[in-house]
CSV table of C-alpha atoms and ligand atoms in Angstrom, one decimal:
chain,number,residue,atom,x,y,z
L,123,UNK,CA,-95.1,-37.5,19.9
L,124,UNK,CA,-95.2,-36.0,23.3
L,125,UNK,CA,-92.3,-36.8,24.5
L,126,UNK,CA,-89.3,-34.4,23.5
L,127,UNK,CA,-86.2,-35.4,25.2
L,128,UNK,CA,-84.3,-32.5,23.2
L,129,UNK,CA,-86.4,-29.9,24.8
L,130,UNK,CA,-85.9,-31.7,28.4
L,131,UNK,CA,-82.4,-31.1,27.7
L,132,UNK,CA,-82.7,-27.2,27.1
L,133,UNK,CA,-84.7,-27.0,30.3
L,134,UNK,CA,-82.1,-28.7,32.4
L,135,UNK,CA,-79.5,-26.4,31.0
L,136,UNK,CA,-82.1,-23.5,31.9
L,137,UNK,CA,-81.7,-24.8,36.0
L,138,UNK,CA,-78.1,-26.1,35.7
L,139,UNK,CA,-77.0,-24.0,38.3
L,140,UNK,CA,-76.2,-24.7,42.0
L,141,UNK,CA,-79.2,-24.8,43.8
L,142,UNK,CA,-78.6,-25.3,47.3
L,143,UNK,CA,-81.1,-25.4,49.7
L,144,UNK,CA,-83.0,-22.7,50.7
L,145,UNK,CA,-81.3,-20.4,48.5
L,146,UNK,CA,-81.8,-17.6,46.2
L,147,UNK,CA,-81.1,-19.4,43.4
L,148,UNK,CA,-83.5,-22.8,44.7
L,149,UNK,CA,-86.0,-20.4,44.7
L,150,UNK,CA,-84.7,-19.3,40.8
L,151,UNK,CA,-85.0,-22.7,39.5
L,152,UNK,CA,-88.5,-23.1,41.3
L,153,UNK,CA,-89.6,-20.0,39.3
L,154,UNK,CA,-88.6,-21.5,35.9
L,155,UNK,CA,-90.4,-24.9,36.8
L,156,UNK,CA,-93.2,-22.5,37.6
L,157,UNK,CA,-92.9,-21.0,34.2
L,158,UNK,CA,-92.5,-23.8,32.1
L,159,UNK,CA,-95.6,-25.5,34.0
L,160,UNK,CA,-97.3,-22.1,32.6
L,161,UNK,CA,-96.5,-22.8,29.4
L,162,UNK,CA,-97.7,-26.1,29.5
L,163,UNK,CA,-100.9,-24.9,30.2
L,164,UNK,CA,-101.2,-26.2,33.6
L,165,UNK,CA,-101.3,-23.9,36.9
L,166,UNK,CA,-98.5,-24.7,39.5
L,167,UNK,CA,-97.8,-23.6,42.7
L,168,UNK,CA,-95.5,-23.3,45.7
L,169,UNK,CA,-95.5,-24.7,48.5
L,170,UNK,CA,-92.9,-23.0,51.5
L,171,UNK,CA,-91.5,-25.0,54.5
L,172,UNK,CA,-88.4,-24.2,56.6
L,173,UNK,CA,-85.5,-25.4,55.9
L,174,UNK,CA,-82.7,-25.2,59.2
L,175,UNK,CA,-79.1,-24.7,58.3
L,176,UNK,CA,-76.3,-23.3,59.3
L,177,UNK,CA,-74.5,-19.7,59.3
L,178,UNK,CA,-70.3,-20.3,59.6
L,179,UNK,CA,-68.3,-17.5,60.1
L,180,UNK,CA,-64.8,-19.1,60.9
L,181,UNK,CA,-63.2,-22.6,60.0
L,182,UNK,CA,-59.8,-23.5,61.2
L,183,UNK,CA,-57.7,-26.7,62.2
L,184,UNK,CA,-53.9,-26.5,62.3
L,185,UNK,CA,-51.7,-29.1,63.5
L,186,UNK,CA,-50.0,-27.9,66.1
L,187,UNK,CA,-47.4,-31.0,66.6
L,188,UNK,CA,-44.7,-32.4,66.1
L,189,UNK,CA,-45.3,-30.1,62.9
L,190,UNK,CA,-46.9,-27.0,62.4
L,191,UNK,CA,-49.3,-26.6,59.4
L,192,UNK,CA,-52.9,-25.4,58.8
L,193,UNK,CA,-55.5,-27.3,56.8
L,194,UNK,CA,-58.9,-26.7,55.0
L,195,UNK,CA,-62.2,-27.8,57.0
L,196,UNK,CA,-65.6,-27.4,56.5
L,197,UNK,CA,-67.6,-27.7,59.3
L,198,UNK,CA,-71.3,-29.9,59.6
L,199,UNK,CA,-74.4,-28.4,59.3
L,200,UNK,CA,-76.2,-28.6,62.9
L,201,UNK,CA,-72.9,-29.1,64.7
L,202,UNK,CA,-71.2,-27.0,67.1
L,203,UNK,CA,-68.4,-24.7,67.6
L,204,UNK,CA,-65.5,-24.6,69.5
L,205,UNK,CA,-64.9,-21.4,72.2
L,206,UNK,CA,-64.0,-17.8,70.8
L,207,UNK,CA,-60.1,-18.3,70.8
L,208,UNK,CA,-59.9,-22.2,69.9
L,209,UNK,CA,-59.3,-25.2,71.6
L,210,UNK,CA,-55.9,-27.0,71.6
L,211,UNK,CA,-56.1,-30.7,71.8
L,212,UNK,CA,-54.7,-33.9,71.2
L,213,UNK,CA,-55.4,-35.7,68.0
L,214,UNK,CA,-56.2,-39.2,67.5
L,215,UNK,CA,-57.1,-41.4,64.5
L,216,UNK,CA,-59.5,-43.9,65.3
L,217,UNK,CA,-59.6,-45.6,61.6
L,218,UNK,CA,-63.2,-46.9,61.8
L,219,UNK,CA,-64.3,-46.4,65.6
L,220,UNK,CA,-63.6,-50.0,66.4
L,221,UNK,CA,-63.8,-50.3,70.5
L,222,UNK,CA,-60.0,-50.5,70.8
L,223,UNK,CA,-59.9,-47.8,68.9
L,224,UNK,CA,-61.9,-45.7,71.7
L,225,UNK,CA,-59.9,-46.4,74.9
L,226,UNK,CA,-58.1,-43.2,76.2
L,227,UNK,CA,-59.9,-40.5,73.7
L,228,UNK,CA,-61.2,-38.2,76.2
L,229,UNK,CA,-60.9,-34.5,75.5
L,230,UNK,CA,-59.4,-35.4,72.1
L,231,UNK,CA,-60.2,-34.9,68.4
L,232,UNK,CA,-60.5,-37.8,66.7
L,233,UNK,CA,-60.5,-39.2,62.9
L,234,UNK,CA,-62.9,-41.5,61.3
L,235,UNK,CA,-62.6,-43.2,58.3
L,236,UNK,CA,-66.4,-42.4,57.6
L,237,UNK,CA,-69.7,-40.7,59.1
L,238,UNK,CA,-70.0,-42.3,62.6
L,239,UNK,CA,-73.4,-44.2,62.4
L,240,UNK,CA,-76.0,-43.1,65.3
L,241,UNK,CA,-74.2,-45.7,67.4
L,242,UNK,CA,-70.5,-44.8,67.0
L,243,UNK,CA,-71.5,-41.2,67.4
L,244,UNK,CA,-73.2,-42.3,70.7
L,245,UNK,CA,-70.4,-44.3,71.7
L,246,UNK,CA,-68.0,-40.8,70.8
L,247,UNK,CA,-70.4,-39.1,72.8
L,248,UNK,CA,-69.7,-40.9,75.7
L,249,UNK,CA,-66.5,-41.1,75.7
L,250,UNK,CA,-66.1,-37.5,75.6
L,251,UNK,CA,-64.3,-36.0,72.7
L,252,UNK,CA,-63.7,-33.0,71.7
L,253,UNK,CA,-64.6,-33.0,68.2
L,254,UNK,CA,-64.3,-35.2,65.1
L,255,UNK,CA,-63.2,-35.1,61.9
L,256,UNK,CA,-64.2,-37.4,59.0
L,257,UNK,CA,-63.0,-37.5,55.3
L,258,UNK,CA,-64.4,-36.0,51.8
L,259,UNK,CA,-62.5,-37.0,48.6
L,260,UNK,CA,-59.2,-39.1,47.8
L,261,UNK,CA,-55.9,-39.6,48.9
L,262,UNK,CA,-54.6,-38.3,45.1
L,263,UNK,CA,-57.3,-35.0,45.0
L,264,UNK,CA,-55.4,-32.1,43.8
L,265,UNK,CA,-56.9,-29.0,46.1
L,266,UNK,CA,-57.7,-26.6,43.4
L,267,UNK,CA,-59.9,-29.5,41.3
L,268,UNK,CA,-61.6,-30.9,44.4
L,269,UNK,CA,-64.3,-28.9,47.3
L,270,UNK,CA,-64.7,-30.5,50.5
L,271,UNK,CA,-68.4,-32.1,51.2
L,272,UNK,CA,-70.4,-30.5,53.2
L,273,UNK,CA,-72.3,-33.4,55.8
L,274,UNK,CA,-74.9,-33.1,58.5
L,275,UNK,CA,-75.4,-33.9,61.6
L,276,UNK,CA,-78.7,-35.9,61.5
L,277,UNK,CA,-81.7,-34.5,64.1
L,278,UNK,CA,-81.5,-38.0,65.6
L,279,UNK,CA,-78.1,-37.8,66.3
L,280,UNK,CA,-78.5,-34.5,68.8
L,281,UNK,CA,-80.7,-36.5,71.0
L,282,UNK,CA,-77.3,-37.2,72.8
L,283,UNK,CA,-75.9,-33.9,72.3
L,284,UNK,CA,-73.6,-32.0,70.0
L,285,UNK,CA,-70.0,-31.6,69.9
L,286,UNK,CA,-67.8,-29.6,66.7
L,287,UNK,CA,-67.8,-31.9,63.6
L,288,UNK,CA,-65.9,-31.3,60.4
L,289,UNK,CA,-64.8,-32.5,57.1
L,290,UNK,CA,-61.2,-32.1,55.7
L,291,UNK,CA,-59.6,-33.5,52.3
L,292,UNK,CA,-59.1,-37.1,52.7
L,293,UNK,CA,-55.5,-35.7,51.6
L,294,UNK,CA,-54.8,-33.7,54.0
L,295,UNK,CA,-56.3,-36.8,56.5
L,296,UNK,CA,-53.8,-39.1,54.9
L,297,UNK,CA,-51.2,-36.3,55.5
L,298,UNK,CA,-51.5,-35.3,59.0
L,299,UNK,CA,-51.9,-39.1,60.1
L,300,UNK,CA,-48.8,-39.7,58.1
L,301,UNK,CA,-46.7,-37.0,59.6
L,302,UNK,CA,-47.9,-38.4,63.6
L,303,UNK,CA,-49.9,-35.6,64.2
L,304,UNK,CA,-50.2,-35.4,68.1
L,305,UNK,CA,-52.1,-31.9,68.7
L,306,UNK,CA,-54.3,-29.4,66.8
L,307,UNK,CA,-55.6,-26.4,67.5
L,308,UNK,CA,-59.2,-26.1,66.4
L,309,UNK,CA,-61.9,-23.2,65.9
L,310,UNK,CA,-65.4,-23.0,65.2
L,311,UNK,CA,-67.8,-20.1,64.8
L,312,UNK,CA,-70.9,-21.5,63.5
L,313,UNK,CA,-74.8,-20.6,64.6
L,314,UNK,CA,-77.9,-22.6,63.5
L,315,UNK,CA,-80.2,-20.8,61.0
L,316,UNK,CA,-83.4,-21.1,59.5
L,317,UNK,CA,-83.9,-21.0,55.6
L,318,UNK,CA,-86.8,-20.9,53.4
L,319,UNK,CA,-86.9,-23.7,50.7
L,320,UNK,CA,-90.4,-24.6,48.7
L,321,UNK,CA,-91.9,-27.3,46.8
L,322,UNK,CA,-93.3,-26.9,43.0
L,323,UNK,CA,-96.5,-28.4,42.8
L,324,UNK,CA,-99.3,-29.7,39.7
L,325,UNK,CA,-102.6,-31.1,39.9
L,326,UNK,CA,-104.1,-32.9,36.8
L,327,UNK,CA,-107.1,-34.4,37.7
L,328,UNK,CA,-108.6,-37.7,37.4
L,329,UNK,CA,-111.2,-37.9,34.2
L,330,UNK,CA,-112.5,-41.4,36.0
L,331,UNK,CA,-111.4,-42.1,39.5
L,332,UNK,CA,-110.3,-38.1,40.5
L,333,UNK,CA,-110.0,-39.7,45.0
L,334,UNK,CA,-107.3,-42.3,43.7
L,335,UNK,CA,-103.9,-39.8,43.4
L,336,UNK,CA,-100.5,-40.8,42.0
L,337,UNK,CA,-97.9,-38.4,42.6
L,338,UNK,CA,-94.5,-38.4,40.4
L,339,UNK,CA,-91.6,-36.3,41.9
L,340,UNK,CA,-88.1,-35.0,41.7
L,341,UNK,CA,-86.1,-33.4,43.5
L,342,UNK,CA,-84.7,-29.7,42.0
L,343,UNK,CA,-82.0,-28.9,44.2
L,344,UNK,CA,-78.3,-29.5,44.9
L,345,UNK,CA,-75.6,-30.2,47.1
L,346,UNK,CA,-73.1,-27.2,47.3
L,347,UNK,CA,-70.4,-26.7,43.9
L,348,UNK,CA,-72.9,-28.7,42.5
L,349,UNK,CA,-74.9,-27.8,39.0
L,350,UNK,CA,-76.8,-31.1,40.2
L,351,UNK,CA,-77.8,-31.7,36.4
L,352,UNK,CA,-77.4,-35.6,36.7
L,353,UNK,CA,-78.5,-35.2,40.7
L,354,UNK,CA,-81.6,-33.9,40.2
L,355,UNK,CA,-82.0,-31.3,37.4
L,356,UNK,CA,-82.4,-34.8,34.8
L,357,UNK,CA,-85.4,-36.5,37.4
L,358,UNK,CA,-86.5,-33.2,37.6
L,359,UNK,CA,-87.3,-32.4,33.5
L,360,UNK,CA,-88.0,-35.7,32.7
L,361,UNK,CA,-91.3,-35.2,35.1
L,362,UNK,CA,-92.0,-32.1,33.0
L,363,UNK,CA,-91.8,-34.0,30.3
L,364,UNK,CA,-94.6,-36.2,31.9
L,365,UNK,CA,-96.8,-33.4,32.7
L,366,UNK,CA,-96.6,-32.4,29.5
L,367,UNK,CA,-97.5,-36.0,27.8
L,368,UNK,CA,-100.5,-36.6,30.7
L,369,UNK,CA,-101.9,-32.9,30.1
L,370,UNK,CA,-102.5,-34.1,26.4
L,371,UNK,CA,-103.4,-37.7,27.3
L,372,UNK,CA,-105.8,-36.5,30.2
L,373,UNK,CA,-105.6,-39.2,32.6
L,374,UNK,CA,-107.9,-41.2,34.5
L,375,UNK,CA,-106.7,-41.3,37.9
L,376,UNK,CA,-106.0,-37.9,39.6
L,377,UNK,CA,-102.1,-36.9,39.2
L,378,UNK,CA,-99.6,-34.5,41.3
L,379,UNK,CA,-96.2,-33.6,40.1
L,380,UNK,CA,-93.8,-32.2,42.4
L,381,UNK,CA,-90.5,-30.6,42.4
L,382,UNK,CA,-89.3,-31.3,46.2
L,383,UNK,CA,-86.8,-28.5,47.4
L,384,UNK,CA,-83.7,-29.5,49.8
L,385,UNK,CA,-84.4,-32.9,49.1
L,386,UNK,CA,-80.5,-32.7,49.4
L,387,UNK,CA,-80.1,-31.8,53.9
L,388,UNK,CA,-82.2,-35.0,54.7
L,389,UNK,CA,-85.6,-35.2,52.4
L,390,UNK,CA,-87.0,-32.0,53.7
L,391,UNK,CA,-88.9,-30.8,50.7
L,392,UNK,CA,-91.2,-34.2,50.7
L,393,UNK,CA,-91.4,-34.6,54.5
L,394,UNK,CA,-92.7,-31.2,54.4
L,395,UNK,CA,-95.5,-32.2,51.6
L,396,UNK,CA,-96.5,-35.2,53.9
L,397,UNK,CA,-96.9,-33.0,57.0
L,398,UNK,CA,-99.0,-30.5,55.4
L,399,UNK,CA,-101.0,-32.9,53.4
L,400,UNK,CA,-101.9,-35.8,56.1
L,401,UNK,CA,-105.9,-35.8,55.0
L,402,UNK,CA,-104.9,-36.1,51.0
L,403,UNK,CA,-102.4,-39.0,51.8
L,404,UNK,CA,-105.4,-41.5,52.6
L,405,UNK,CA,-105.6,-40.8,48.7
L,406,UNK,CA,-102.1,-41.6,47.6
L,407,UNK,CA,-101.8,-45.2,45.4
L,408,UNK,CA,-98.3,-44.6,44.7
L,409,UNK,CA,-95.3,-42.3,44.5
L,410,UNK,CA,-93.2,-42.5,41.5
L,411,UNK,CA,-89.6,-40.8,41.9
L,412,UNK,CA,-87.2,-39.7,39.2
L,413,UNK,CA,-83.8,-39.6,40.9
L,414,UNK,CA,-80.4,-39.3,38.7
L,415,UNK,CA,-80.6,-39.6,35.1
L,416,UNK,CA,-79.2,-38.7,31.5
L,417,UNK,CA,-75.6,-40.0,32.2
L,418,UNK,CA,-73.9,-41.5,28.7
L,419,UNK,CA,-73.0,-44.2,30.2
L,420,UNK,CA,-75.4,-46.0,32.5
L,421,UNK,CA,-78.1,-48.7,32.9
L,422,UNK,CA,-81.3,-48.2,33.8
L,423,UNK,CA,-82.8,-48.8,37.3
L,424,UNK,CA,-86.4,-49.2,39.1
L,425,UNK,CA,-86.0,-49.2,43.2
L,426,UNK,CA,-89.4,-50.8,44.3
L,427,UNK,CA,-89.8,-49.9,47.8
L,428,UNK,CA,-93.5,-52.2,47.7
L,429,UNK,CA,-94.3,-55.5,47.6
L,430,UNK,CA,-93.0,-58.4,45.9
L,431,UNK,CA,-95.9,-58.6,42.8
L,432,UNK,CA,-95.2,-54.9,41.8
L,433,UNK,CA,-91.5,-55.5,41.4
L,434,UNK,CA,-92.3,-58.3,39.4
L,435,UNK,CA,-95.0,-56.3,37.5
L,436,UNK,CA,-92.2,-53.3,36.8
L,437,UNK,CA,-90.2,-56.3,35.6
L,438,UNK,CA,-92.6,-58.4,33.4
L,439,UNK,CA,-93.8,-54.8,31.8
L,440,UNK,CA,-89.7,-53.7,30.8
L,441,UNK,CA,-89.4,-57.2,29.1
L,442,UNK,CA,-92.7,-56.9,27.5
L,443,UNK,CA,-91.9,-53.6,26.2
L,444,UNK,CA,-88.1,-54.6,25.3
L,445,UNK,CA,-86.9,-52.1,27.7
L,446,UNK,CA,-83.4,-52.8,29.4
L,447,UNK,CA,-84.3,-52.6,33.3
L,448,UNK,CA,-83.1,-53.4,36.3
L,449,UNK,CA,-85.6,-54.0,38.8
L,450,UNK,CA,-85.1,-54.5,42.5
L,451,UNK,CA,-86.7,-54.2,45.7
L,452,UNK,CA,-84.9,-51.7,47.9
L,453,UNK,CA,-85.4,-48.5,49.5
L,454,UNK,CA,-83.7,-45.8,48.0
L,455,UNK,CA,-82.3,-42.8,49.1
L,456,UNK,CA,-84.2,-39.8,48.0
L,457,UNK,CA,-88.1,-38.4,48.4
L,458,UNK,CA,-89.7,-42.1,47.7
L,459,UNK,CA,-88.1,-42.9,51.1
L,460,UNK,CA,-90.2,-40.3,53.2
L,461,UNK,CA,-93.5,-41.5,51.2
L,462,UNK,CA,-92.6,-44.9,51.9
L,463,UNK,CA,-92.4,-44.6,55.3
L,464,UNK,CA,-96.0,-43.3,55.7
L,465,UNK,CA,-97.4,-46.5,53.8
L,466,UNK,CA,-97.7,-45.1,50.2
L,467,UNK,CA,-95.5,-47.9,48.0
L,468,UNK,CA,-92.9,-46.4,46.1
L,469,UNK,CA,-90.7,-46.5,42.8
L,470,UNK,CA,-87.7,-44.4,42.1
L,471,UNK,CA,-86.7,-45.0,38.4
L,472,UNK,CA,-83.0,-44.1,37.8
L,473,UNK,CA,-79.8,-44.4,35.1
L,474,UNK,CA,-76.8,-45.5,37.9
L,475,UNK,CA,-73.6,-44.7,35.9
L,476,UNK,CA,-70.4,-47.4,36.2
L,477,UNK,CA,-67.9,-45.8,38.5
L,478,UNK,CA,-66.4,-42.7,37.3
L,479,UNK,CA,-68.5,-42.5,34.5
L,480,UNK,CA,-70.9,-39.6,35.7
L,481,UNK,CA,-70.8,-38.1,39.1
L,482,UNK,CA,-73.0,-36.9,41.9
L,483,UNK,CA,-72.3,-34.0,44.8
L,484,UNK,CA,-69.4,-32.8,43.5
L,485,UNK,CA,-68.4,-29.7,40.8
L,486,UNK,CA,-67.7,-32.6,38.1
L,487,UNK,CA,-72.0,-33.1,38.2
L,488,UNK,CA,-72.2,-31.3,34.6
L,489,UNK,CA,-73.9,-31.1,31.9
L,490,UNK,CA,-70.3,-32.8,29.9
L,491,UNK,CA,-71.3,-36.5,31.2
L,492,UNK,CA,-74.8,-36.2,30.0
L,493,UNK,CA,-77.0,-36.5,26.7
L,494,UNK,CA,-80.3,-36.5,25.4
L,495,UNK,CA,-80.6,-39.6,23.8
L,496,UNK,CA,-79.6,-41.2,27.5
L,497,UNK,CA,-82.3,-38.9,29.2
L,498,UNK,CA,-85.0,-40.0,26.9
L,499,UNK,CA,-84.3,-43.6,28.2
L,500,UNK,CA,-85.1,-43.1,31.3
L,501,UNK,CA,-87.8,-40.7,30.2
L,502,UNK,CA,-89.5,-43.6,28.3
L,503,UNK,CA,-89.6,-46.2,30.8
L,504,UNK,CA,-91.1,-44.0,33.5
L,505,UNK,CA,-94.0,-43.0,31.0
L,506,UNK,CA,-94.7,-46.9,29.7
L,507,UNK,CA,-94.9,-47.6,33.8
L,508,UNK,CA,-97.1,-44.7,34.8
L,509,UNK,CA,-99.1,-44.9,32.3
L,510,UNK,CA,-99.8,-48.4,32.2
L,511,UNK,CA,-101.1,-48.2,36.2
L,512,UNK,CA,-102.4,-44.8,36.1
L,513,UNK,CA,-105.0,-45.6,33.5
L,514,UNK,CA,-105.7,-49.2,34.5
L,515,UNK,CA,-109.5,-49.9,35.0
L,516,UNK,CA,-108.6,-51.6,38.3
L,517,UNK,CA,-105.5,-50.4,40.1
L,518,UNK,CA,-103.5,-53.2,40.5
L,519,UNK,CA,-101.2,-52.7,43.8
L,520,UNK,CA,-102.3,-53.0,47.2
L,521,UNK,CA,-101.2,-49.7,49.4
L,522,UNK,CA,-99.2,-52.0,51.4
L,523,UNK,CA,-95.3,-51.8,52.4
L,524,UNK,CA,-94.1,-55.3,53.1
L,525,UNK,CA,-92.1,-56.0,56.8
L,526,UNK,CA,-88.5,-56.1,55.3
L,527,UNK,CA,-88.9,-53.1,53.9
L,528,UNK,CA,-90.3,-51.4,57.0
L,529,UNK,CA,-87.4,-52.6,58.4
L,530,UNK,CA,-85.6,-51.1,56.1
L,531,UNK,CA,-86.8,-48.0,56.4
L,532,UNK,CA,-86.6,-47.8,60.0
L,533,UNK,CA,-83.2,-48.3,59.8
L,534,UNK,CA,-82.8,-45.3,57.3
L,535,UNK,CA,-85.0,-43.4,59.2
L,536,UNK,CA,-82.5,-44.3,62.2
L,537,UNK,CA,-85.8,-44.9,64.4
L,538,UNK,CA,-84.0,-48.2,66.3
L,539,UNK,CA,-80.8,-46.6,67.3
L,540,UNK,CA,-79.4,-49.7,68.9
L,541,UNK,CA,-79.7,-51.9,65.5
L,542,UNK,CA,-76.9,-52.0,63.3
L,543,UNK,CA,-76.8,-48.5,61.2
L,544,UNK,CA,-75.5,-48.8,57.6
L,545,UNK,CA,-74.5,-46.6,55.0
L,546,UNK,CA,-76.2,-49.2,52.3
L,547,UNK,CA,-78.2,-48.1,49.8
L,548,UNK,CA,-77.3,-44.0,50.8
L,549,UNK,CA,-76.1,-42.1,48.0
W,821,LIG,ZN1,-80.6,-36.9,44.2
């Protein structure tokens, strides 16, 4: 039997690091891919791209009235600082940046329940604030068991300018809004850098029809304090597991595996494949994605980001094969997105713990929540799908991405900022 779920497993401890990107230690974990591709028997390579970030050298809010008392922030990538010194300004929560909520907040720092959508942050724009601050965590986190997330400030969103953005410990949020908080004094030091992350890339070619290419991928790296074993390091070894199984079983269409780095800042490791590879994409059939897997508890997922007949071919083929999936059509937040979005049809295959049975961007993402015998689930079902269509004598799916989920996708993509934005379907 190819597949070996208990040797995927000692791979994913191998990278079960934090692996943020563009970081020495991506670049680690791209270097063990490479060498267990070696092993395989199969020659992979790397593939750079930039990777902007951001370089912070100072982070602090304190609450200047009617108390006095200094809090933990962490600013957003691609935001901006405050002057050297500070500023000292009036707070304001503005629970979800309902209009009433933004009458009178010039010059002030304001609190949001959540991310502002492109629209809200226009809207703060505007109105001129000084800064904002949204929440990461609970209202019951204890500080020394908790980070705080680090977010970004979207490239789409700086089309109407920057202003300082952080995050604090929902917390602390509850604390200070509690307490009346009236003023805070702010600073910021925090410069835009650029990073080097890479992509880990296979070719197994085609025995019968080498011009029709199906590409699995997964993304290898993390958010910060995260060992990112269920988020990616599971997608990422059950692939290898695949390679491993179609290098044996020689295909008949042409295959590419890919690890996608900094998949993690806003898809940059597969928006960087489909830049560099524009000719080669005419090629493309499909893109299957491996995206969270191996938690104990769990049910097994298939995000079809096509049309209608595939997600009803995924589905037929589970029951067929007795295998317990749940198939929808959806886009879904991760590398199938960007491929999606250029016309190739898409499938993310994924094991969606019950709340609070696994977790995802946070230190608790460890190897504790997860087991082989779940990671060979979803292991299995990617194989019996791939295989079936990469080895059928005619392929059976049109390269076609139906209207609602263009629409979809331009709403991820945030290309009509005056629609309604939404958090849906967004890890
Ligand atoms: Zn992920």
């Amino acid at each position: 039997m190819s597949i070996d779920s208990k040797r995927a497993f000692k791979l994913l401890e191998k990278i079960g690091f934090i692996r943020t990107s563009g970081s020495e230690e991506e670049l680690r974990a791209a270097k063990i891919l490479l060498e267990e591709i070696s092993s395989i028997g199969c020659q992979g390579y790397m593939e750079d791209f930039k990777a902007p970030s951001s370089k912070i050298t100072k982070a602090t809010l304190k609450v200047v009235e009617p108390y006095e008392k200094e809090y933990e922030i962490t600013p957003y990538n691609y935001s901006i600082g405050t002057p050297k010194g500070g500023i000292t300004t009036d707070f304001v929560y503005i629970e979800d940046g309902h209009d009433a909520n933004l009458v009178d907040i010039k010059g002030k720092f304001v609190l949001i329940n959540k991310r502002p959508d492109l629209k809200l942050y226009k809207k703060l724009i505007e109105a001129g604030i000084a800064g904002y601050i949204t929440m990461s965590g609970t209202a019951i986190d204890e500080e020394d068991k908790t980070d705080i997330a680090v977010s970004r400030v979207d490239k789409k969103y700086t089309q109407y300018g920057k202003i300082p953005a952080v995050n604090m410990r929902t917390k602390d949020c509850f604390d200070m809004v509690k307490n009346k908080t009236t003023k805070i004094k702010v600073e910021i030091i925090i410069e835009d850098i650029e990073l080097t992350s890479q992509n880990v890339v296979v070719t197994l070619e085609g025995s019968k029809y080498p011009d029709e290419i199906i590409s699995f991928g997964a993304h290898y790296d993390s958010v910060p304090f995260s060992t990112g074993v269920y988020d990616n390091g599971a997608g990422s070894v059950i692939i290898m597991e695949l390679l491993r199984h179609f290098k044996e079983n020689p295909p008949m269409r042409t295959l590419k595996f890919m690890w996608y780095g900094s998949e993690e800042v806003g898809l940059l490791g597969s928006k960087a494949y489909l830049k560099a590879h524009k000719e080669e994409l005419k090629k493309h059939l499909l893109m299957i994605n491996v995206d969270v897997a191996a938690s104990v508890l769990g049910r097994e997922m298939a995000l079809v980001t096509a049309e209608e007949n595939v997600v009803d071919y995924v589905g037929h083929m589970a029951k067929i094969k007795g295998l317990p999936l749940n198939v929808k059509q959806s886009i879904y937040s991760s590398d199938s997105t960007a491929f999606a979005d250029k016309g190739i049809p898409s499938i993310t295959f994924c094991r969606f713990a019950p709340k609070g049975g696994a977790f995802i961007h946070t230190r608790n993402d460890v190897l504790d929540f997860l087991s082989t015998e779940a990671l060979e689930k979803t292991t299995i079902i990617t194989k019996e799908f791939s295989e079936s269509v990469i080895n059928s004598v005619v392929f059976p799916f049109e390269k076609k991405i139906p209207d609602n989920m263009k629409k979809d996708l331009d709403k991820y993509f945030n290309k009509e900022p005056d629609k309604e934005d939404s958090d849906e379907n967004k890890k």
